[in-house]
Amino acid sequence: MIEVHELSKVFHDRKRGEIRALDAVSFRCQPGQIFGLLGVNGAGKTTCLRLLATILRPSGGTATVGGHDIVAAPDRVRASVGFLSTATALYDRLTAYEMVQYFGRLHGLDENALRARLEEIFTLLAMNEFRDRRCGQLSTGMKQKVSIARTLVHDPAVMIFDEPTLGLDVLTARTIVGFVRDCRARGKTVIFSTHVMSEVEKLCDAIAIIHGGRIVAEGTLAQLRECTGARDLEDIFVQLVEARP
Amino acid sequence: MKRSALGIVYRKELTDLLRDRRTLFSMIVVPVLVMPLLMAGLGVAGAKIARQSMREIFPVALLGEAGSPQTAAALHALDNLRFVPAEKADLPRLIADKKIRAAVELSPGFDAALARGDPASVQIDNYAGEIKSQSATGTLRDFFRRLRETTVKERLTGRNLPQQLINPFDVREENVAPPEKVSGNLVGMIVPYLVMMMCLMGSIYPAIDLTAGEKERGTMETLLCSPVARTSLVLGKCLMVLTVSLSTVVLSLTSTGLSMLLVRTLTADLGAGNSLPLTINPVSLLVVFVVLLPVALFISSAMLSIGLLARSVKEANSYLQPLMVVMIIPAVAAVIPGIELNGRLALVPFVSVSLVSKEILSGTYHWQYIAIIFASTCVYAAVALRVAVALFKRESVLFRT
């Protein structure tokens, strides 16, 4: 479960002054559901997800992830979250196995349990063929699988995906989409940010449209259609975003 | 079995860095091969030049030969000089063009003047700073010193005067420093500088790679997703930089010691100049190493902090390269004659360690200074490490783009 209440983030820039990247955002994601965060570039999606993954600290408001407060217990939040984005790269000089093993150890897994877990994940994601190859020598698709394995190694209850398909080819993107669906099937709480309308239509049980650091609308696709009178998600999005000052 | 977070981070960084060619180059190839090869190369080349100049016969011009056949004959008998005819007006050009290495001009009637006891003079023209010209001049200077001594002796004998008339007393010098102290003084000038330089050289690349490098490659955000406290992440990284830095120092000292032995063996035939007992007391070296530990930690933490502040590897390099020069300058303090350790200098980073290392290696242990320097550098290292940890917790630093 993710519960976000009035969450804000302000950045200070010498040239541009104060930048309110996230402005009093509130929403709730349920276990076994995929919550989509839809917005254009710079809308505040990445900032919001980085706050939930406790990579950044909020300037105001609060949020609980997997029952832990992001300000009071950031270490516990990180222990219960799997965070995947195109910005979370791999160590080129480690092998696929070493990479996942490293994060398993950082998550405090017992060596025997970790060995068993690694065998399970590498078989599940069909990664045994390239387990001993260095990450720098892997194809984009293989790298994405290693990243997925890295987020799964500690079996987190909450999965956070920040535009995970950005810049990927169709086949690799499909692997990611399949993985996101699988997380929902396993009862995990999933939050997924994107600016690709088709992905939201295919995947998300609930959608929040974010613009200028604020949530401009929230609900299921059916609720958003009813609220705007539009059928196509792109039309719904444009209508809602343009209605904001 | 669970491992400590710091140990996990350290082990991973070690695996990662040992697979990186650039780290291996700066940590192993430079200190183990390049530096000793450079040193051995320079030593052997210098010895070769010295050996050649010992064997070489230098062309020299002699003016005023006609009026002084006796002195001219004695000069012609010198082994390493060959006299060539030349005009007085051409001498500066001939010497500058290295056609001749020096010129001797005897005053008119030099031999007769000596015999009569009248004033006489000799002028030697040479080229200052030119090694072969100085060698030829040295031979001429020795010749005329001996001639002067013989002449004075003959004159005193001729007048039945004692030799003490011109030499009323003797001055004798005796070196009371044992050979290991003489060696320690020499080694004390080289080792602190070498140690500091290698410490800096060893830390610069891993410090950049583990900070700005991680930011640039996008692995920093991945690492920040882990539940490990950020302090453990910094400490693990810092320990790694320190390991590489100290390994570089140990490897470079070992290989430099071995190459110095090699140079001595290769140049053994040059005689006295190479018989200096360049030995290092292992206990002194160990004490220097202990004193150096907090300095190495200070350097590693400072480098890590600057690497963190940089947006990219390129930017980190542009900050750290000049900083390296700034840090090396105080380390040179030990080589500057006349600068000695005192209460104030004991608190100046780098200078203090450089000076105290020199003292330790020459066998002098000022324990109160050693304690002050060790304590003060520990404080500086702790502050630098704290700064690195604080920077690692700042979003504006980690996500600076």
Tab-separated table of C-alpha atoms in Angstrom, chain A residues 9 11 46 50 53-58 75-76 78-79 81 83 85 87-95 98-99 102-103 105-112 134 150 162, chain B residues 1-3 5 8-9 11-13 15-17 19-23 205 209 214 217-230 233 237 393-395 398-399:
chain	number	residue	atom	x	y	z
A	9	LYS	CA	9.117	19.073	-3.162
A	11	PHE	CA	14.252	22.664	-5.413
A	46	THR	CA	10.157	11.337	-11.413
A	50	ARG	CA	12.059	9.426	-6.126
A	53	ALA	CA	11.676	5.524	-3.023
A	54	THR	CA	13.309	7.887	-0.429
A	55	ILE	CA	16.058	8.856	-2.854
A	56	LEU	CA	14.892	12.448	-2.260
A	57	ARG	CA	13.455	13.988	0.943
A	58	PRO	CA	10.141	15.855	0.777
A	75	ASP	CA	15.764	2.653	5.307
A	76	ARG	CA	12.696	0.464	5.968
A	78	ARG	CA	13.861	1.177	0.713
A	79	ALA	CA	13.908	-2.364	2.095
A	81	VAL	CA	10.529	-1.203	-2.380
A	83	PHE	CA	12.655	0.838	-7.838
A	85	SER	CA	13.831	3.440	-13.987
A	87	ALA	CA	18.219	6.186	-14.725
A	88	THR	CA	19.017	3.174	-12.519
A	89	ALA	CA	21.934	1.748	-14.459
A	90	LEU	CA	24.080	-1.348	-13.879
A	91	TYR	CA	27.734	-1.710	-12.922
A	92	ASP	CA	29.394	-2.511	-16.243
A	93	ARG	CA	32.322	-4.370	-14.696
A	94	LEU	CA	30.184	-6.728	-12.581
A	95	THR	CA	28.613	-9.844	-14.067
A	98	GLU	CA	27.324	-10.378	-9.165
A	99	MET	CA	25.110	-7.350	-9.781
A	102	TYR	CA	25.387	-7.335	-4.562
A	103	PHE	CA	21.943	-5.834	-4.140
A	105	ARG	CA	23.526	-8.524	0.131
A	106	LEU	CA	22.828	-4.795	0.491
A	107	HIS	CA	19.253	-5.762	1.351
A	108	GLY	CA	20.634	-7.927	4.139
A	109	LEU	CA	19.722	-11.336	2.716
A	110	ASP	CA	21.332	-14.318	4.362
A	111	GLU	CA	23.967	-15.943	2.064
A	112	ASN	CA	22.137	-19.294	1.813
A	134	ARG	CA	29.679	-8.571	-17.474
A	150	ARG	CA	17.907	-6.423	-9.049
A	162	ASP	CA	9.671	5.360	-13.417
B	1	MET	CA	25.784	-15.602	7.497
B	2	LYS	CA	25.125	-11.888	7.095
B	3	ARG	CA	27.882	-9.424	6.257
B	5	ALA	CA	27.111	-3.229	4.893
B	8	ILE	CA	29.738	-5.540	1.251
B	9	VAL	CA	30.279	-2.126	-0.344
B	11	ARG	CA	34.239	-5.877	-1.459
B	12	LYS	CA	32.119	-4.860	-4.433
B	13	GLU	CA	34.194	-1.712	-5.061
B	15	THR	CA	36.064	-6.311	-7.443
B	16	ASP	CA	34.862	-3.479	-9.656
B	17	LEU	CA	38.082	-1.451	-9.527
B	19	ARG	CA	38.610	-5.093	-13.276
B	20	ASP	CA	39.241	-1.575	-14.479
B	21	ARG	CA	42.315	-1.126	-16.647
B	22	ARG	CA	42.687	2.549	-15.745
B	23	THR	CA	42.846	1.772	-12.004
B	205	TYR	CA	41.364	7.828	-10.206
B	209	ASP	CA	35.395	6.673	-10.514
B	214	GLU	CA	28.937	6.619	-10.698
B	217	ARG	CA	27.104	6.121	-15.521
B	218	GLY	CA	23.758	6.298	-13.668
B	219	THR	CA	24.681	3.718	-11.029
B	220	MET	CA	24.551	6.242	-8.181
B	221	GLU	CA	20.740	6.278	-8.252
B	222	THR	CA	20.704	2.461	-8.326
B	223	LEU	CA	22.943	2.379	-5.271
B	224	LEU	CA	20.776	4.927	-3.459
B	225	CYS	CA	17.801	2.544	-3.846
B	226	SER	CA	19.423	0.127	-1.400
B	227	PRO	CA	18.437	0.258	2.281
B	228	VAL	CA	22.051	0.641	3.401
B	229	ALA	CA	22.755	3.818	5.378
B	230	ARG	CA	24.519	6.414	3.255
B	233	LEU	CA	28.206	3.658	1.435
B	237	LYS	CA	34.021	3.902	-0.901
B	393	LYS	CA	23.608	13.007	2.125
B	394	ARG	CA	22.938	16.207	0.176
B	395	GLU	CA	20.506	15.886	-2.700
B	398	LEU	CA	24.114	13.820	-5.588
B	399	PHE	CA	21.692	15.055	-8.218
